[in-house]
Short mmCIF file of C-alpha atoms and ligand atoms in Angstrom, two decimals:
data_model
loop_
_atom_site.label_atom_id
_atom_site.label_comp_id
_atom_site.label_asym_id
_atom_site.label_seq_id
_atom_site.Cartn_x
_atom_site.Cartn_y
_atom_site.Cartn_z
CA MET A 1 0.33 0.28 -0.01
CA THR A 2 1.37 3.50 -0.69
CA ILE A 3 1.46 6.52 2.25
CA PRO A 4 -1.42 8.56 0.00
CA GLU A 5 -3.34 4.78 0.32
CA GLN A 6 -2.20 4.29 3.58
CA ILE A 7 -3.54 8.13 5.00
CA GLY A 8 -6.73 7.47 3.05
CA ALA A 9 -7.74 4.74 5.06
CA ALA A 10 -6.67 6.43 8.23
CA VAL A 11 -8.75 9.63 7.35
CA ASP A 12 -11.88 7.75 6.30
CA PHE A 13 -11.73 5.63 9.68
CA ILE A 14 -11.26 9.05 11.39
CA LYS A 15 -14.40 9.94 9.49
CA THR A 16 -16.35 7.08 10.59
CA ARG A 17 -15.90 8.37 13.84
CA TYR A 18 -16.16 11.97 13.61
CA ALA A 19 -17.34 14.03 10.98
CA HIS A 20 -16.78 17.48 10.86
CA GLN A 21 -13.49 19.01 9.43
CA PRO A 22 -10.89 20.00 12.22
CA ASP A 23 -9.12 23.25 11.56
CA VAL A 24 -6.23 23.23 13.62
CA GLY A 25 -3.51 20.32 14.53
CA ILE A 26 -1.92 20.47 17.21
CA VAL A 27 1.78 18.10 18.97
CA LEU A 28 2.02 18.35 22.18
CA GLY A 29 5.17 18.42 23.94
CA SER A 30 7.12 16.14 26.75
CA GLY A 31 4.97 16.94 30.07
CA LEU A 32 2.86 19.51 27.74
CA GLY A 33 -0.41 17.32 27.54
CA ASN A 34 -2.64 19.09 29.87
CA PHE A 35 -2.81 21.35 27.17
CA SER A 36 -5.97 19.13 26.20
CA LYS A 37 -7.91 19.94 29.19
CA GLU A 38 -8.78 24.03 27.08
CA LEU A 39 -10.20 21.75 24.79
CA PHE A 40 -14.35 20.83 24.71
CA VAL A 41 -13.26 17.50 23.98
CA ASP A 42 -16.26 15.51 20.96
CA ILE A 43 -14.12 12.74 20.76
CA SER A 44 -11.14 10.25 21.14
CA ILE A 45 -9.17 8.16 19.33
CA PRO A 46 -6.10 5.56 20.12
CA TYR A 47 -3.62 5.71 18.28
CA GLU A 48 -4.06 2.04 17.70
CA GLU A 49 -7.30 2.33 16.63
CA ILE A 50 -6.30 4.34 13.28
CA PRO A 51 -5.40 1.99 10.06
CA HIS A 52 -1.30 2.24 9.58
CA PHE A 53 -0.61 4.78 12.73
CA PRO A 54 2.14 3.88 13.83
CA VAL A 55 2.25 1.51 16.81
CA ALA A 56 3.73 1.76 20.44
CA THR A 57 6.75 0.40 20.80
CA VAL A 58 6.79 1.54 24.94
CA VAL A 59 4.51 -0.33 26.72
CA GLY A 60 1.63 2.27 28.60
CA HIS A 61 2.61 4.83 26.44
CA GLN A 62 -0.63 4.95 24.99
CA GLY A 63 -1.18 8.10 22.42
CA LYS A 64 -4.62 9.35 21.43
CA LEU A 65 -6.26 11.56 18.76
CA ILE A 66 -8.61 14.28 20.17
CA PHE A 67 -10.98 15.75 18.22
CA GLY A 68 -12.36 19.01 19.87
CA SER A 69 -13.15 22.44 20.02
CA VAL A 70 -10.88 25.83 21.87
CA GLY A 71 -11.41 29.77 20.14
CA GLY A 72 -14.13 28.83 18.12
CA LYS A 73 -12.10 26.53 15.83
CA ARG A 74 -12.26 22.57 15.70
CA VAL A 75 -9.25 21.13 16.48
CA VAL A 76 -7.38 18.02 15.93
CA ALA A 77 -4.44 17.12 18.84
CA MET A 78 -1.37 14.56 18.98
CA ALA A 79 -1.91 13.79 22.43
CA GLY A 80 1.66 12.00 22.21
CA ARG A 81 3.86 11.77 19.34
CA PHE A 82 6.44 9.63 17.55
CA HIS A 83 9.47 10.40 18.02
CA TYR A 84 12.41 8.96 15.53
CA TYR A 85 14.80 7.81 18.95
CA GLU A 86 11.88 5.20 19.89
CA GLY A 87 12.38 3.62 16.54
CA TYR A 88 10.05 4.79 14.35
CA THR A 89 11.36 5.79 10.73
CA PRO A 90 11.26 8.84 9.75
CA THR A 91 8.13 8.25 7.79
CA GLU A 92 6.14 6.55 10.98
CA VAL A 93 7.22 9.75 12.73
CA VAL A 94 5.03 12.47 10.64
CA PHE A 95 2.00 9.93 9.31
CA PRO A 96 -0.01 11.64 11.83
CA ILE A 97 0.42 15.18 10.10
CA ARG A 98 -0.13 14.23 7.52
CA VAL A 99 -3.00 12.40 8.17
CA MET A 100 -4.21 16.26 9.65
CA LYS A 101 -3.66 17.48 6.54
CA ALA A 102 -5.56 15.59 4.90
CA LEU A 103 -8.21 15.75 7.48
CA GLY A 104 -8.27 19.31 6.43
CA ILE A 105 -6.20 21.38 9.30
CA GLU A 106 -4.51 24.30 7.25
CA THR A 107 -2.43 25.13 10.33
CA LEU A 108 0.35 23.12 12.92
CA LEU A 109 0.68 24.33 16.03
CA VAL A 110 3.96 22.43 17.47
CA SER A 111 5.29 22.56 21.08
CA ASN A 112 8.12 20.53 22.86
CA ALA A 113 10.96 20.29 25.78
CA ALA A 114 14.16 21.63 24.61
CA GLY A 115 17.68 22.62 26.06
CA GLY A 116 18.58 25.99 26.20
CA VAL A 117 21.39 26.52 24.88
CA ASN A 118 21.84 30.74 24.52
CA PRO A 119 23.07 31.98 27.52
CA GLU A 120 20.25 34.26 28.24
CA PHE A 121 18.17 31.63 28.36
CA LYS A 122 16.50 30.70 31.77
CA VAL A 123 14.66 27.54 32.99
CA GLY A 124 11.14 27.58 32.20
CA GLU A 125 11.53 30.22 29.61
CA LEU A 126 9.14 29.91 26.59
CA MET A 127 10.82 29.94 23.37
CA ILE A 128 8.70 30.81 20.00
CA ILE A 129 10.96 28.93 17.33
CA THR A 130 11.86 31.44 14.47
CA ASP A 131 13.67 28.59 12.66
CA HIS A 132 15.81 25.67 12.91
CA ILE A 133 18.23 23.33 11.46
CA SER A 134 17.54 19.59 10.45
CA MET A 135 21.09 18.81 9.36
CA ALA A 136 21.52 16.70 12.71
CA ILE A 137 18.14 14.86 12.32
CA VAL A 138 17.19 12.34 9.59
CA ASN A 139 14.95 13.97 6.89
CA PRO A 140 11.71 12.94 6.35
CA LEU A 141 11.10 13.43 2.23
CA LEU A 142 14.29 11.26 1.60
CA GLY A 143 13.27 8.72 -0.92
CA ARG A 144 10.82 8.88 -4.09
CA ASN A 145 8.39 12.19 -4.05
CA ILE A 146 4.79 11.63 -2.79
CA GLU A 147 4.47 14.46 -5.19
CA GLU A 148 0.35 14.45 -4.33
CA LEU A 149 1.43 15.65 -1.19
CA GLY A 150 3.93 18.09 -2.72
CA PRO A 151 6.94 19.41 -4.32
CA ARG A 152 10.61 17.28 -4.59
CA PHE A 153 12.45 20.41 -3.77
CA PRO A 154 10.03 22.44 -0.91
CA ASP A 155 11.37 25.60 0.38
CA MET A 156 12.38 26.22 3.74
CA SER A 157 12.56 29.82 3.60
CA GLN A 158 10.42 30.43 5.92
CA PRO A 159 8.49 27.33 7.90
CA TYR A 160 7.39 29.09 10.99
CA SER A 161 4.72 31.76 9.42
CA ARG A 162 5.58 34.73 10.00
CA ASP A 163 1.77 36.24 10.88
CA LEU A 164 1.38 33.12 13.44
CA ILE A 165 5.29 35.07 15.33
CA GLN A 166 3.74 38.28 15.49
CA LYS A 167 0.10 37.19 16.66
CA ALA A 168 1.56 34.91 19.84
CA ALA A 169 4.36 37.12 20.81
CA ALA A 170 1.18 40.25 20.60
CA ILE A 171 -1.03 36.86 22.74
CA ALA A 172 2.10 37.25 25.40
CA GLU A 173 2.57 40.49 25.78
CA GLU A 174 -1.00 40.86 26.19
CA GLN A 175 -0.85 38.24 28.81
CA LYS A 176 2.81 39.61 30.29
CA ILE A 177 4.87 36.19 29.45
CA ARG A 178 7.91 37.13 28.98
CA ILE A 179 8.66 34.92 25.62
CA LYS A 180 11.98 34.43 24.30
CA TYR A 181 12.45 33.62 19.96
CA GLY A 182 15.64 31.72 18.75
CA VAL A 183 16.43 28.83 15.93
CA TYR A 184 16.17 25.60 17.52
CA PHE A 185 18.58 22.72 16.79
CA GLY A 186 16.80 18.76 16.04
CA VAL A 187 18.95 16.32 17.36
CA THR A 188 17.75 12.16 16.73
CA GLY A 189 18.59 11.85 20.61
CA PRO A 190 17.82 9.83 23.19
CA THR A 191 21.71 10.78 24.94
CA PHE A 192 21.22 14.81 25.68
CA GLU A 193 24.51 15.96 24.39
CA THR A 194 27.28 16.25 25.23
CA ARG A 195 29.25 19.84 26.48
CA ALA A 196 31.34 19.58 23.22
CA GLU A 197 27.63 18.93 21.83
CA TYR A 198 25.99 21.89 23.06
CA LYS A 199 29.11 24.96 22.76
CA MET A 200 28.69 23.48 18.44
CA ILE A 201 25.66 23.71 18.46
CA LYS A 202 25.31 27.17 19.63
CA ILE A 203 28.46 27.89 17.85
CA LEU A 204 26.09 26.51 14.81
CA GLY A 205 23.94 30.09 15.39
CA ALA A 206 20.81 27.50 17.60
CA ASP A 207 19.68 29.06 20.78
CA ALA A 208 17.45 25.55 22.27
CA VAL A 209 18.17 21.78 21.05
CA GLY A 210 15.51 19.20 21.01
CA MET A 211 14.87 15.97 19.94
CA SER A 212 11.05 16.40 18.09
CA THR A 213 9.85 18.21 15.64
CA VAL A 214 11.92 19.11 12.92
CA GLN A 215 10.99 16.70 11.15
CA GLU A 216 6.91 17.33 11.70
CA VAL A 217 7.62 20.52 10.74
CA ILE A 218 9.62 19.52 7.34
CA ALA A 219 6.54 17.59 6.83
CA ALA A 220 4.29 20.34 7.28
CA CYS A 221 5.91 22.52 5.11
CA HIS A 222 6.13 20.11 2.43
CA MET A 223 1.96 20.01 2.08
CA GLY A 224 2.00 23.79 2.72
CA LEU A 225 0.69 24.14 6.07
CA LYS A 226 0.98 27.17 7.78
CA VAL A 227 3.56 25.93 11.08
CA PHE A 228 3.55 27.73 15.06
CA ALA A 229 6.49 26.01 17.35
CA ILE A 230 7.05 27.04 20.67
CA SER A 231 9.53 25.60 23.00
CA VAL A 232 9.21 24.96 27.05
CA ILE A 233 13.57 25.63 27.80
CA THR A 234 13.35 22.68 30.20
CA ASP A 235 17.45 22.49 31.33
CA LEU A 236 20.58 24.48 30.15
CA GLY A 237 22.93 22.73 27.95
CA ILE A 238 26.09 24.94 28.84
CA ARG A 239 26.66 25.11 32.41
CA GLU A 240 28.87 24.61 35.10
CA GLU A 241 31.07 22.00 35.25
CA ASP A 242 29.43 19.71 36.86
CA ASN A 243 25.89 20.46 35.73
CA THR A 244 23.52 16.80 34.61
CA ILE A 245 20.51 16.59 32.99
CA THR A 246 18.10 14.02 33.49
CA HIS A 247 14.70 13.14 31.87
CA GLN A 248 13.01 14.08 35.43
CA GLU A 249 14.35 17.50 35.35
CA VAL A 250 13.40 18.14 32.28
CA LEU A 251 9.43 17.04 32.94
CA GLU A 252 8.86 19.00 35.52
CA ALA A 253 10.43 22.41 33.63
CA ALA A 254 8.00 21.14 31.65
CA VAL A 255 5.14 20.63 33.70
CA ALA A 256 5.83 23.79 35.36
CA ALA A 257 5.77 25.98 32.74
CA GLU A 258 2.51 24.53 30.65
CA PRO A 259 -0.10 27.17 32.09
CA LEU A 260 1.73 30.29 30.54
CA LEU A 261 1.87 27.31 26.87
CA SER A 262 -1.60 26.37 27.42
CA SER A 263 -2.30 30.60 28.18
CA ILE A 264 -0.77 31.52 24.28
CA LEU A 265 -1.64 28.34 22.17
CA THR A 266 -5.75 28.78 23.09
CA ARG A 267 -5.17 32.73 22.33
CA LEU A 268 -3.51 31.66 19.06
CA ILE A 269 -6.39 29.31 17.91
CA ALA A 270 -8.74 31.74 18.51
CA VAL A 271 -6.66 34.22 15.98
CA CYS A 272 -4.89 32.06 13.31
N1 HPA B 301 18.40 18.85 24.74
C1 HPA B 301 18.03 17.05 24.04
N2 HPA B 301 16.88 17.57 23.48
C2 HPA B 301 15.97 17.76 24.94
C3 HPA B 301 16.94 18.85 25.93
C4 HPA B 301 18.10 19.04 25.95
O1 HPA B 301 19.26 19.59 26.26
N3 HPA B 301 16.13 19.18 27.04
C5 HPA B 301 15.03 18.63 26.29
N4 HPA B 301 14.81 18.31 25.37
#
């Protein structure tokens, strides 16, 4: 079965459960799933019920697509995303994004937890992603181009919508939420970076580093979606000599910053 056929089968199945067309797709990052509480939920569909959705590799790591509304918009939110480091192929990582596009979304909002490499950043701050560096990840568009989805050589001069960045900046100001802007450096993980790697990432022009988002955004740009992405800075890569990073620390910082993120996303959805 070709990928467009698989997308078609997933969409046909979802439409038997949910008849409306969503306007906005949302991907929630680690520790940031609470945003779904802001939604008036119509229906949740576990990933394992959707044809051709990747199968969860981790026991107890259940994910679902949540259909609902907020701010007068119909949304579809991924509670749980697929990471390359979990063993999914790049095609599997971006499959849900392609399904959401085929369901009718025009805008994709993405959140993630990221390590700060900009020395001005503090743990718990939000960074609106203005651009990314993808060379350290595997491009999900490698291989034969799927013409039905988009062009062979997609333009990446403005992957993150300027319009949405401006609207989010205005919302943050109005809500008195301090916001940073910066370049996100994608890595495969699952190791956090060495001190030398954090230093390299900073020298290469990035402000934050993380293990998600870039493949999803590339697939979204390929299909012409309008994209907005935002990071919670959960740890600082460049620090004193004896510092270490734990997943626990990352999750705690993400959970702590989540209300600020939800506040921005709910308002952004209303105007996007
Ligand atoms: N590096 C990579 N990914 C991350 C980090 C980090 O420091 N923090 C959260 N996700």
